[in-house]
Amino acid sequence: MTSILVIDHNRASLAVARALSGLGHRVVAGISGYCDYVNLSRFVDETVPVADTADQPERALADIRRLCARRPDIGGIFAVDETATRFLAERRRDIPAALRIYAARPENVLTTFNKAGMAAIAEQAGLPVAPRIVVDSFGDLVAATREIGFPLVIRAVESNHDLYGRKAVLCPDRETFERIAQDWPCESHRKLMVQRYNAGHRHNICWIAAEGRLHSAIEMKVLKTTTGGRDGYGTLVETVAPDPRLRRWAHTLAEALGYHGMGSPQFLVDAQTGEITFLEFNPRLDANIKLAESVMPYIRNAALLAEGRLPPGPTDPWTYRRGARLFWAKGENQTLKALRDNRNWSGLARRAAMIPYHCLTSTHALFSWDDPVPALAGHFNPMISHLPPVLKSRFIPAVPVPAEAR
């Protein structure tokens, strides 16, 4: 039985632990403090301290090397979030060669993480891409908004940190831009991309590709988000029949990239006009991957591909159940708080009234009847976080401070 180290957690970690356990692996959760309570999952066999790859990359590397040196049973490492995926791609030569990496190929990861470069690749492959300008100063940012015109969206070129406190900045007009962006963002961003915003719902393609050919693929439509608008993190997501154009462009893009592994190109689809625009590419698990897992063994396929034992896929890679939904109740709470803060009482009432319906008719992003503790702990986190250390450590394992850091 091989142990797999899973690092840098988010709500996808529970689905990862379940899938790896189902393949007969021991799941070792590398944690650096709060980790969405994945450590409480019955599919996690062990937790070990591993520094966060975003905040302490050198220490994370040292932790991984030290752990693997004394634990020959650990045969692989699975990156859950974007930061860990990039870390493994950039530091592959520093990580023990015998350690199998459960992620897309390093060259695919590094190519697709650069949003400006990826937009150019998509455009060359014939995908529709909105006009854009890359800037590296606040003065250029203001000038770019004048040239692109409103509405527009601002995104980081390379970093996955928040931007002005949000995932991306959607500005329908100049007043909104000036209210949000009064200087260069305080987050760690070297370059930003200003792009014309096209209306539509976000459609995410979750694929497994082998040597540039799609093995399996799913189209998911984001119906609701944490902001209450079209931007933000998805709280209600649905599998839909693949748009013929998206099917064609996904195959084209996978071939153009020579892609190998799991990935997720994203598009904006305007149902009223039929216009489609390429948005970005994420060379990692979608945070709402549990929806894909409900209609296809997505993580299992990704793991088998990494292990070199993925069986041939179906004749049609787009074989999955349509109309399945996933609901992220904890994320929906963020929307309700925002509506309350803005005194949007009617919007608050409408969103709150739909929560029981979505809970009863959708797959839950975190909760499962056979593994309920992590989700329950997540909802009680405000209470748990104020417990005395001796009690809190039962939920969030204390991470020891290395001797050299004392």
mmCIF file of C-alpha atoms in Angstrom:
data_model
loop_
_atom_site.group_PDB
_atom_site.id
_atom_site.type_symbol
_atom_site.label_atom_id
_atom_site.label_comp_id
_atom_site.label_asym_id
_atom_site.label_seq_id
_atom_site.Cartn_x
_atom_site.Cartn_y
_atom_site.Cartn_z
ATOM 1 C CA MET A 1 0.000 0.000 0.000
ATOM 2 C CA THR A 2 1.455 3.343 -1.100
ATOM 3 C CA SER A 3 1.047 6.493 0.979
ATOM 4 C CA ILE A 4 0.220 9.700 -0.909
ATOM 5 C CA LEU A 5 1.060 13.097 0.595
ATOM 6 C CA VAL A 6 -1.709 15.640 -0.091
ATOM 7 C CA ILE A 7 -0.708 19.304 0.336
ATOM 8 C CA ASP A 8 -2.228 22.830 0.355
ATOM 9 C CA HIS A 9 -5.865 22.160 1.030
ATOM 10 C CA ASN A 10 -9.184 23.626 0.002
ATOM 11 C CA ARG A 11 -12.683 22.200 -0.304
ATOM 12 C CA ALA A 12 -11.511 19.795 -3.054
ATOM 13 C CA SER A 13 -9.279 17.971 -0.545
ATOM 14 C CA LEU A 14 -12.105 15.801 0.780
ATOM 15 C CA ALA A 15 -12.867 14.497 -2.719
ATOM 16 C CA VAL A 16 -9.148 13.867 -3.287
ATOM 17 C CA ALA A 17 -8.814 11.906 -0.048
ATOM 18 C CA ARG A 18 -11.878 9.806 -0.886
ATOM 19 C CA ALA A 19 -10.643 8.993 -4.413
ATOM 20 C CA LEU A 20 -7.091 8.108 -3.363
ATOM 21 C CA SER A 21 -8.385 5.964 -0.516
ATOM 22 C CA GLY A 22 -10.669 4.199 -3.000
ATOM 23 C CA LEU A 23 -7.595 3.295 -5.057
ATOM 24 C CA GLY A 24 -6.087 1.595 -2.020
ATOM 25 C CA HIS A 25 -3.639 4.346 -1.050
ATOM 26 C CA ARG A 26 -2.970 5.638 2.446
ATOM 27 C CA VAL A 27 -3.775 9.349 2.508
ATOM 28 C CA VAL A 28 -1.313 11.545 4.407
ATOM 29 C CA ALA A 29 -2.509 15.148 4.807
ATOM 30 C CA GLY A 30 0.344 17.648 4.939
ATOM 31 C CA ILE A 31 -0.967 20.607 6.909
ATOM 32 C CA SER A 32 0.287 23.989 8.088
ATOM 33 C CA GLY A 33 -2.532 24.945 10.422
ATOM 34 C CA TYR A 34 -6.178 25.391 9.401
ATOM 35 C CA CYS A 35 -6.907 23.096 6.439
ATOM 36 C CA ASP A 36 -10.711 23.064 5.994
ATOM 37 C CA TYR A 37 -10.741 20.220 8.540
ATOM 38 C CA VAL A 38 -9.591 17.654 5.996
ATOM 39 C CA ASN A 39 -7.635 16.127 8.889
ATOM 40 C CA LEU A 40 -10.986 15.004 10.361
ATOM 41 C CA SER A 41 -11.986 13.044 7.260
ATOM 42 C CA ARG A 42 -12.287 9.299 7.736
ATOM 43 C CA PHE A 43 -10.464 8.903 4.419
ATOM 44 C CA VAL A 44 -7.333 10.591 5.803
ATOM 45 C CA ASP A 45 -5.059 8.100 7.553
ATOM 46 C CA GLU A 46 -2.496 10.515 8.971
ATOM 47 C CA THR A 47 -1.599 14.191 9.256
ATOM 48 C CA VAL A 48 1.950 15.565 9.163
ATOM 49 C CA PRO A 49 3.280 19.154 9.300
ATOM 50 C CA VAL A 50 4.182 20.633 5.894
ATOM 51 C CA ALA A 51 4.636 24.394 5.514
ATOM 52 C CA ASP A 52 2.344 26.329 3.203
ATOM 53 C CA THR A 53 3.868 26.472 -0.295
ATOM 54 C CA ALA A 54 2.664 30.054 -0.838
ATOM 55 C CA ASP A 55 3.972 31.634 2.362
ATOM 56 C CA GLN A 56 7.025 29.435 3.026
ATOM 57 C CA PRO A 57 8.082 27.632 -0.164
ATOM 58 C CA GLU A 58 11.632 26.875 0.985
ATOM 59 C CA ARG A 59 10.431 25.451 4.247
ATOM 60 C CA ALA A 60 7.736 23.464 2.457
ATOM 61 C CA LEU A 61 10.416 21.947 0.218
ATOM 62 C CA ALA A 62 12.563 21.088 3.251
ATOM 63 C CA ASP A 63 9.562 19.522 5.008
ATOM 64 C CA ILE A 64 8.755 17.362 1.981
ATOM 65 C CA ARG A 65 12.361 16.239 1.494
ATOM 66 C CA ARG A 66 12.787 15.464 5.204
ATOM 67 C CA LEU A 67 9.521 13.544 5.344
ATOM 68 C CA CYS A 68 10.270 11.455 2.274
ATOM 69 C CA ALA A 69 13.791 10.681 3.517
ATOM 70 C CA ARG A 70 12.439 8.981 6.631
ATOM 71 C CA ARG A 71 9.211 7.625 5.104
ATOM 72 C CA PRO A 72 9.896 5.279 2.158
ATOM 73 C CA ASP A 73 6.188 4.350 2.130
ATOM 74 C CA ILE A 74 5.332 7.805 0.697
ATOM 75 C CA GLY A 75 5.380 7.273 -3.031
ATOM 76 C CA GLY A 76 3.592 10.340 -4.335
ATOM 77 C CA ILE A 77 2.449 13.876 -3.696
ATOM 78 C CA PHE A 78 -0.912 15.338 -4.739
ATOM 79 C CA ALA A 79 -1.271 19.124 -5.136
ATOM 80 C CA VAL A 80 -4.794 20.299 -4.370
ATOM 81 C CA ASP A 81 -4.717 24.057 -4.900
ATOM 82 C CA GLU A 82 -3.143 26.406 -7.412
ATOM 83 C CA THR A 83 -0.147 27.420 -5.306
ATOM 84 C CA ALA A 84 0.901 23.841 -4.612
ATOM 85 C CA THR A 85 0.486 22.906 -8.286
ATOM 86 C CA ARG A 86 2.801 25.704 -9.335
ATOM 87 C CA PHE A 87 5.253 24.913 -6.521
ATOM 88 C CA LEU A 88 5.601 21.293 -7.678
ATOM 89 C CA ALA A 89 6.100 22.401 -11.285
ATOM 90 C CA GLU A 90 8.781 24.963 -10.411
ATOM 91 C CA ARG A 91 10.616 22.766 -7.894
ATOM 92 C CA ARG A 92 10.305 19.369 -9.569
ATOM 93 C CA ARG A 93 14.095 18.933 -9.772
ATOM 94 C CA ASP A 94 14.435 19.615 -6.050
ATOM 95 C CA ILE A 95 11.825 17.049 -5.066
ATOM 96 C CA PRO A 96 12.949 13.403 -4.729
ATOM 97 C CA ALA A 97 12.846 11.872 -8.198
ATOM 98 C CA ALA A 98 11.170 8.711 -6.912
ATOM 99 C CA LEU A 99 8.189 10.730 -5.702
ATOM 100 C CA ARG A 100 5.317 10.536 -8.194
ATOM 101 C CA ILE A 101 3.645 13.904 -8.845
ATOM 102 C CA TYR A 102 -0.152 13.873 -9.130
ATOM 103 C CA ALA A 103 -0.490 16.995 -11.258
ATOM 104 C CA ALA A 104 -0.209 18.125 -14.856
ATOM 105 C CA ARG A 105 3.226 18.120 -16.466
ATOM 106 C CA PRO A 106 5.447 20.954 -15.229
ATOM 107 C CA GLU A 107 5.723 22.567 -18.661
ATOM 108 C CA ASN A 108 1.918 22.579 -19.005
ATOM 109 C CA VAL A 109 1.497 24.121 -15.556
ATOM 110 C CA LEU A 110 4.046 26.876 -16.062
ATOM 111 C CA THR A 111 2.741 27.732 -19.533
ATOM 112 C CA THR A 112 -0.911 27.975 -18.566
ATOM 113 C CA PHE A 113 -0.427 29.811 -15.258
ATOM 114 C CA ASN A 114 0.575 32.979 -17.099
ATOM 115 C CA LYS A 115 -2.819 34.412 -18.031
ATOM 116 C CA ALA A 116 -1.489 36.796 -20.666
ATOM 117 C CA GLY A 117 0.618 34.104 -22.311
ATOM 118 C CA MET A 118 -2.246 31.629 -22.153
ATOM 119 C CA ALA A 119 -4.629 34.129 -23.751
ATOM 120 C CA ALA A 120 -2.168 34.500 -26.636
ATOM 121 C CA ILE A 121 -1.939 30.715 -27.065
ATOM 122 C CA ALA A 122 -5.730 30.409 -27.062
ATOM 123 C CA GLU A 123 -6.020 33.199 -29.616
ATOM 124 C CA GLN A 124 -3.455 31.540 -31.892
ATOM 125 C CA ALA A 125 -5.418 28.283 -31.610
ATOM 126 C CA GLY A 126 -8.513 30.060 -32.920
ATOM 127 C CA LEU A 127 -10.402 30.582 -29.664
ATOM 128 C CA PRO A 128 -12.284 33.865 -29.126
ATOM 129 C CA VAL A 129 -10.324 36.059 -26.684
ATOM 130 C CA ALA A 130 -11.323 39.539 -25.555
ATOM 131 C CA PRO A 131 -8.907 42.513 -26.084
ATOM 132 C CA ARG A 132 -6.421 42.870 -23.217
ATOM 133 C CA ILE A 133 -3.479 44.930 -21.952
ATOM 134 C CA VAL A 134 -0.822 43.852 -19.434
ATOM 135 C CA VAL A 135 0.382 46.535 -16.979
ATOM 136 C CA ASP A 136 2.933 46.739 -14.171
ATOM 137 C CA SER A 137 2.171 50.128 -12.560
ATOM 138 C CA PHE A 138 -0.863 51.996 -11.333
ATOM 139 C CA GLY A 139 -0.437 54.722 -13.936
ATOM 140 C CA ASP A 140 -0.455 52.137 -16.727
ATOM 141 C CA LEU A 141 -3.456 50.451 -15.107
ATOM 142 C CA VAL A 142 -5.473 53.668 -15.285
ATOM 143 C CA ALA A 143 -4.365 54.269 -18.885
ATOM 144 C CA ALA A 144 -5.314 50.704 -19.849
ATOM 145 C CA THR A 145 -8.847 51.169 -18.541
ATOM 146 C CA ARG A 146 -9.231 54.163 -20.843
ATOM 147 C CA GLU A 147 -7.978 52.199 -23.845
ATOM 148 C CA ILE A 148 -9.970 49.007 -23.168
ATOM 149 C CA GLY A 149 -13.144 50.809 -22.111
ATOM 150 C CA PHE A 150 -15.878 49.666 -19.759
ATOM 151 C CA PRO A 151 -17.081 47.138 -18.756
ATOM 152 C CA LEU A 152 -13.765 45.474 -18.048
ATOM 153 C CA VAL A 153 -12.184 42.921 -15.728
ATOM 154 C CA ILE A 154 -8.790 43.104 -14.020
ATOM 155 C CA ARG A 155 -6.922 39.917 -13.124
ATOM 156 C CA ALA A 156 -3.456 39.022 -11.910
ATOM 157 C CA VAL A 157 -1.192 37.704 -14.661
ATOM 158 C CA GLU A 158 0.586 35.072 -12.565
ATOM 159 C CA SER A 159 -0.398 35.138 -8.908
ATOM 160 C CA ASN A 160 -3.346 33.337 -7.380
ATOM 161 C CA HIS A 161 -3.566 35.805 -4.485
ATOM 162 C CA ASP A 162 -6.683 37.907 -4.128
ATOM 163 C CA LEU A 163 -6.742 41.176 -6.055
ATOM 164 C CA TYR A 164 -8.077 44.182 -4.128
ATOM 165 C CA GLY A 165 -9.565 41.612 -1.741
ATOM 166 C CA ARG A 166 -11.432 39.608 -4.380
ATOM 167 C CA LYS A 167 -10.839 36.876 -6.973
ATOM 168 C CA ALA A 168 -10.925 39.349 -9.867
ATOM 169 C CA VAL A 169 -12.127 42.923 -10.256
ATOM 170 C CA LEU A 170 -15.167 43.385 -12.467
ATOM 171 C CA CYS A 171 -15.744 47.051 -13.280
ATOM 172 C CA PRO A 172 -18.938 47.918 -15.154
ATOM 173 C CA ASP A 173 -18.000 51.604 -15.160
ATOM 174 C CA ARG A 174 -15.231 54.046 -14.195
ATOM 175 C CA GLU A 175 -16.896 54.930 -10.892
ATOM 176 C CA THR A 176 -16.616 51.298 -9.775
ATOM 177 C CA PHE A 177 -12.970 51.128 -10.837
ATOM 178 C CA GLU A 178 -12.061 54.320 -8.963
ATOM 179 C CA ARG A 179 -13.835 53.122 -5.842
ATOM 180 C CA ILE A 180 -11.976 49.789 -5.801
ATOM 181 C CA ALA A 181 -8.573 50.654 -7.254
ATOM 182 C CA GLN A 182 -7.034 53.786 -5.793
ATOM 183 C CA ASP A 183 -3.444 52.524 -5.963
ATOM 184 C CA TRP A 184 -1.478 49.440 -7.000
ATOM 185 C CA PRO A 185 -2.944 46.453 -5.056
ATOM 186 C CA CYS A 186 -1.380 45.619 -1.695
ATOM 187 C CA GLU A 187 -1.303 41.910 -2.600
ATOM 188 C CA SER A 188 1.844 40.463 -4.208
ATOM 189 C CA HIS A 189 1.270 41.138 -7.904
ATOM 190 C CA ARG A 190 3.967 42.074 -10.392
ATOM 191 C CA LYS A 191 1.667 42.416 -13.405
ATOM 192 C CA LEU A 192 -2.048 42.775 -13.986
ATOM 193 C CA MET A 193 -4.125 42.138 -17.086
ATOM 194 C CA VAL A 194 -6.932 44.534 -18.039
ATOM 195 C CA GLN A 195 -9.422 42.886 -20.365
ATOM 196 C CA ARG A 196 -12.700 43.766 -22.021
ATOM 197 C CA TYR A 197 -15.514 42.100 -20.076
ATOM 198 C CA ASN A 198 -18.045 40.091 -22.031
ATOM 199 C CA ALA A 199 -21.291 39.122 -20.351
ATOM 200 C CA GLY A 200 -22.275 35.555 -19.615
ATOM 201 C CA HIS A 201 -22.124 32.738 -17.118
ATOM 202 C CA ARG A 202 -18.813 31.077 -16.393
ATOM 203 C CA HIS A 203 -18.507 27.632 -17.960
ATOM 204 C CA ASN A 204 -15.661 25.451 -16.689
ATOM 205 C CA ILE A 205 -14.368 22.481 -18.638
ATOM 206 C CA CYS A 206 -12.787 19.876 -16.353
ATOM 207 C CA TRP A 207 -10.677 17.522 -18.425
ATOM 208 C CA ILE A 208 -8.220 14.673 -18.194
ATOM 209 C CA ALA A 209 -5.863 14.795 -21.179
ATOM 210 C CA ALA A 210 -3.174 12.322 -22.195
ATOM 211 C CA GLU A 211 -0.470 13.524 -24.594
ATOM 212 C CA GLY A 212 -2.688 16.275 -25.966
ATOM 213 C CA ARG A 213 -5.812 14.134 -26.421
ATOM 214 C CA LEU A 214 -8.869 14.352 -24.193
ATOM 215 C CA HIS A 215 -9.582 11.189 -22.255
ATOM 216 C CA SER A 216 -12.604 12.587 -20.396
ATOM 217 C CA ALA A 217 -14.209 16.008 -20.087
ATOM 218 C CA ILE A 218 -17.123 17.686 -18.320
ATOM 219 C CA GLU A 219 -18.740 21.090 -18.866
ATOM 220 C CA MET A 220 -19.970 22.808 -15.695
ATOM 221 C CA LYS A 221 -21.954 26.056 -15.560
ATOM 222 C CA VAL A 222 -21.575 28.404 -12.572
ATOM 223 C CA LEU A 223 -25.090 29.534 -11.649
ATOM 224 C CA LYS A 224 -24.424 31.441 -8.399
ATOM 225 C CA THR A 225 -21.286 32.922 -6.848
ATOM 226 C CA THR A 226 -20.085 34.308 -3.528
ATOM 227 C CA THR A 227 -20.484 37.896 -4.794
ATOM 228 C CA GLY A 228 -24.045 37.473 -5.991
ATOM 229 C CA GLY A 229 -22.923 38.415 -9.526
ATOM 230 C CA ARG A 230 -21.017 36.636 -12.303
ATOM 231 C CA ASP A 231 -17.608 37.007 -10.666
ATOM 232 C CA GLY A 232 -16.565 35.369 -7.401
ATOM 233 C CA TYR A 233 -16.317 31.744 -6.365
ATOM 234 C CA GLY A 234 -19.073 29.388 -7.470
ATOM 235 C CA THR A 235 -21.648 28.376 -4.858
ATOM 236 C CA LEU A 236 -24.131 26.646 -7.199
ATOM 237 C CA VAL A 237 -22.714 24.758 -10.190
ATOM 238 C CA GLU A 238 -24.419 22.465 -12.702
ATOM 239 C CA THR A 239 -23.239 19.970 -15.302
ATOM 240 C CA VAL A 240 -24.639 20.876 -18.735
ATOM 241 C CA ALA A 241 -24.601 19.399 -22.207
ATOM 242 C CA PRO A 242 -21.351 20.509 -23.860
ATOM 243 C CA ASP A 243 -21.668 23.355 -26.320
ATOM 244 C CA PRO A 244 -20.400 22.102 -29.717
ATOM 245 C CA ARG A 245 -18.040 25.069 -29.981
ATOM 246 C CA LEU A 246 -16.615 24.481 -26.500
ATOM 247 C CA ARG A 247 -16.098 20.812 -27.334
ATOM 248 C CA ARG A 248 -14.161 21.741 -30.470
ATOM 249 C CA TRP A 249 -12.089 24.418 -28.744
ATOM 250 C CA ALA A 250 -11.272 22.149 -25.800
ATOM 251 C CA HIS A 251 -9.889 19.481 -28.130
ATOM 252 C CA THR A 252 -7.971 22.136 -30.075
ATOM 253 C CA LEU A 253 -6.508 23.656 -26.933
ATOM 254 C CA ALA A 254 -5.431 20.313 -25.448
ATOM 255 C CA GLU A 255 -3.641 19.467 -28.694
ATOM 256 C CA ALA A 256 -2.030 22.909 -28.991
ATOM 257 C CA LEU A 257 -0.653 22.604 -25.442
ATOM 258 C CA GLY A 258 0.320 18.935 -25.740
ATOM 259 C CA TYR A 259 -1.482 18.734 -22.413
ATOM 260 C CA HIS A 260 -1.001 15.796 -20.062
ATOM 261 C CA GLY A 261 -2.922 15.660 -16.791
ATOM 262 C CA MET A 262 -5.908 17.377 -15.203
ATOM 263 C CA GLY A 263 -6.866 20.908 -16.170
ATOM 264 C CA SER A 264 -9.732 23.342 -16.543
ATOM 265 C CA PRO A 265 -10.172 25.933 -19.316
ATOM 266 C CA GLN A 266 -12.866 28.476 -18.500
ATOM 267 C CA PHE A 267 -15.191 30.386 -20.816
ATOM 268 C CA LEU A 268 -17.891 33.051 -20.562
ATOM 269 C CA VAL A 269 -21.072 32.044 -22.392
ATOM 270 C CA ASP A 270 -23.744 34.680 -23.059
ATOM 271 C CA ALA A 271 -27.029 32.767 -23.363
ATOM 272 C CA GLN A 272 -28.800 35.767 -24.926
ATOM 273 C CA THR A 273 -26.354 36.522 -27.743
ATOM 274 C CA GLY A 274 -24.649 33.138 -28.015
ATOM 275 C CA GLU A 275 -21.261 34.835 -27.720
ATOM 276 C CA ILE A 276 -18.466 32.796 -26.102
ATOM 277 C CA THR A 277 -15.171 34.192 -24.796
ATOM 278 C CA PHE A 278 -12.145 32.323 -23.483
ATOM 279 C CA LEU A 279 -11.543 33.408 -19.884
ATOM 280 C CA GLU A 280 -8.519 31.563 -18.463
ATOM 281 C CA PHE A 281 -6.970 28.165 -17.876
ATOM 282 C CA ASN A 282 -6.397 26.481 -14.506
ATOM 283 C CA PRO A 283 -3.884 23.586 -14.623
ATOM 284 C CA ARG A 284 -5.279 22.037 -11.454
ATOM 285 C CA LEU A 285 -8.377 20.643 -9.841
ATOM 286 C CA ASP A 286 -11.455 22.829 -9.961
ATOM 287 C CA ALA A 287 -12.367 23.758 -6.372
ATOM 288 C CA ASN A 288 -15.858 22.334 -7.033
ATOM 289 C CA ILE A 289 -14.447 19.070 -8.373
ATOM 290 C CA LYS A 290 -16.852 17.095 -6.207
ATOM 291 C CA LEU A 291 -19.495 17.875 -8.834
ATOM 292 C CA ALA A 292 -17.347 16.237 -11.514
ATOM 293 C CA GLU A 293 -16.823 13.306 -9.134
ATOM 294 C CA SER A 294 -20.601 12.871 -8.894
ATOM 295 C CA VAL A 295 -20.897 12.179 -12.636
ATOM 296 C CA MET A 296 -17.494 10.663 -13.468
ATOM 297 C CA PRO A 297 -14.507 9.181 -11.534
ATOM 298 C CA TYR A 298 -12.499 12.299 -12.379
ATOM 299 C CA ILE A 299 -9.880 12.282 -9.601
ATOM 300 C CA ARG A 300 -9.481 8.526 -9.910
ATOM 301 C CA ASN A 301 -8.760 8.944 -13.639
ATOM 302 C CA ALA A 302 -6.261 11.730 -12.920
ATOM 303 C CA ALA A 303 -4.500 9.549 -10.347
ATOM 304 C CA LEU A 304 -4.398 6.544 -12.677
ATOM 305 C CA LEU A 305 -2.939 8.742 -15.435
ATOM 306 C CA ALA A 306 -0.186 9.907 -13.074
ATOM 307 C CA GLU A 307 0.506 6.268 -12.189
ATOM 308 C CA GLY A 308 0.692 5.239 -15.840
ATOM 309 C CA ARG A 309 -2.273 2.873 -15.661
ATOM 310 C CA LEU A 310 -5.207 4.865 -17.022
ATOM 311 C CA PRO A 311 -7.417 2.565 -19.135
ATOM 312 C CA PRO A 312 -8.648 3.769 -22.533
ATOM 313 C CA GLY A 313 -11.432 6.307 -22.270
ATOM 314 C CA PRO A 314 -14.893 6.135 -23.844
ATOM 315 C CA THR A 315 -15.311 6.752 -27.550
ATOM 316 C CA ASP A 316 -16.869 10.088 -26.622
ATOM 317 C CA PRO A 317 -14.814 11.813 -23.885
ATOM 318 C CA TRP A 318 -17.865 13.914 -23.002
ATOM 319 C CA THR A 319 -19.794 11.017 -21.469
ATOM 320 C CA TYR A 320 -21.324 12.122 -18.179
ATOM 321 C CA ARG A 321 -24.685 12.849 -16.546
ATOM 322 C CA ARG A 322 -26.149 16.268 -17.342
ATOM 323 C CA GLY A 323 -28.161 18.339 -14.880
ATOM 324 C CA ALA A 324 -26.263 17.332 -11.727
ATOM 325 C CA ARG A 325 -25.774 20.214 -9.276
ATOM 326 C CA LEU A 326 -23.362 21.061 -6.484
ATOM 327 C CA PHE A 327 -24.088 23.544 -3.704
ATOM 328 C CA TRP A 328 -21.453 25.162 -1.457
ATOM 329 C CA ALA A 329 -23.433 26.237 1.590
ATOM 330 C CA LYS A 330 -20.489 27.779 3.417
ATOM 331 C CA GLY A 331 -19.690 29.914 0.361
ATOM 332 C CA GLU A 332 -23.338 30.951 0.083
ATOM 333 C CA ASN A 333 -23.061 32.296 3.615
ATOM 334 C CA GLN A 334 -20.507 34.811 2.290
ATOM 335 C CA THR A 335 -23.098 36.049 -0.200
ATOM 336 C CA LEU A 336 -25.713 36.435 2.512
ATOM 337 C CA LYS A 337 -23.303 38.449 4.649
ATOM 338 C CA ALA A 338 -22.482 40.727 1.705
ATOM 339 C CA LEU A 339 -26.180 41.273 0.983
ATOM 340 C CA ARG A 340 -26.764 42.045 4.667
ATOM 341 C CA ASP A 341 -23.868 44.516 4.773
ATOM 342 C CA ASN A 342 -25.305 46.253 1.690
ATOM 343 C CA ARG A 343 -28.784 46.250 3.276
ATOM 344 C CA ASN A 344 -30.152 44.363 0.282
ATOM 345 C CA TRP A 345 -32.909 42.735 2.309
ATOM 346 C CA SER A 346 -34.992 41.499 -0.617
ATOM 347 C CA GLY A 347 -31.958 39.866 -2.240
ATOM 348 C CA LEU A 348 -30.980 38.376 1.102
ATOM 349 C CA ALA A 349 -34.457 36.906 1.593
ATOM 350 C CA ARG A 350 -34.528 35.386 -1.904
ATOM 351 C CA ARG A 351 -31.087 33.769 -1.578
ATOM 352 C CA ALA A 352 -31.736 32.493 1.947
ATOM 353 C CA ALA A 353 -35.107 31.012 0.958
ATOM 354 C CA MET A 354 -33.445 28.856 -1.729
ATOM 355 C CA ILE A 355 -30.810 27.326 0.559
ATOM 356 C CA PRO A 356 -32.979 24.426 1.832
ATOM 357 C CA TYR A 357 -33.982 23.567 -1.746
ATOM 358 C CA HIS A 358 -30.386 23.549 -2.981
ATOM 359 C CA CYS A 359 -29.286 21.472 0.020
ATOM 360 C CA LEU A 360 -31.948 18.858 -0.717
ATOM 361 C CA THR A 361 -31.462 18.675 -4.504
ATOM 362 C CA SER A 362 -27.694 19.119 -4.922
ATOM 363 C CA THR A 363 -24.461 17.386 -4.073
ATOM 364 C CA HIS A 364 -22.828 19.230 -1.190
ATOM 365 C CA ALA A 365 -19.377 20.712 -1.797
ATOM 366 C CA LEU A 366 -18.177 19.538 1.637
ATOM 367 C CA PHE A 367 -20.795 17.422 3.386
ATOM 368 C CA SER A 368 -21.216 13.683 2.813
ATOM 369 C CA TRP A 369 -23.325 11.374 4.924
ATOM 370 C CA ASP A 370 -20.502 8.830 5.107
ATOM 371 C CA ASP A 371 -17.906 11.503 6.023
ATOM 372 C CA PRO A 372 -19.821 14.299 7.793
ATOM 373 C CA VAL A 373 -17.338 15.559 10.388
ATOM 374 C CA PRO A 374 -15.152 17.909 8.249
ATOM 375 C CA ALA A 375 -18.134 19.863 6.890
ATOM 376 C CA LEU A 376 -19.787 20.117 10.304
ATOM 377 C CA ALA A 377 -16.528 21.344 11.840
ATOM 378 C CA GLY A 378 -16.205 23.906 9.041
ATOM 379 C CA HIS A 379 -19.604 25.387 9.843
ATOM 380 C CA PHE A 380 -18.726 25.500 13.537
ATOM 381 C CA ASN A 381 -15.307 27.020 12.827
ATOM 382 C CA PRO A 382 -16.109 30.413 14.470
ATOM 383 C CA MET A 383 -16.775 28.546 17.700
ATOM 384 C CA ILE A 384 -13.837 26.127 17.357
ATOM 385 C CA SER A 385 -11.363 28.925 16.637
ATOM 386 C CA HIS A 386 -12.091 30.451 20.059
ATOM 387 C CA LEU A 387 -11.584 27.244 22.021
ATOM 388 C CA PRO A 388 -8.625 26.947 24.424
ATOM 389 C CA PRO A 389 -5.528 25.572 22.641
ATOM 390 C CA VAL A 390 -5.746 22.180 24.340
ATOM 391 C CA LEU A 391 -9.273 21.691 22.978
ATOM 392 C CA LYS A 392 -8.729 23.384 19.614
ATOM 393 C CA SER A 393 -5.829 21.022 18.847
ATOM 394 C CA ARG A 394 -8.348 18.180 18.715
ATOM 395 C CA PHE A 395 -9.785 19.805 15.587
ATOM 396 C CA ILE A 396 -6.800 21.697 14.159
ATOM 397 C CA PRO A 397 -3.535 19.852 14.854
ATOM 398 C CA ALA A 398 -0.806 22.092 16.243
ATOM 399 C CA VAL A 399 2.117 22.479 13.843
ATOM 400 C CA PRO A 400 5.467 22.199 15.620
ATOM 401 C CA VAL A 401 7.986 25.000 15.100
ATOM 402 C CA PRO A 402 11.279 23.678 13.696
ATOM 403 C CA ALA A 403 14.328 24.162 15.885
ATOM 404 C CA GLU A 404 15.960 26.516 13.398
ATOM 405 C CA ALA A 405 12.895 28.798 13.501
ATOM 406 C CA ARG A 406 12.778 29.083 17.312
#
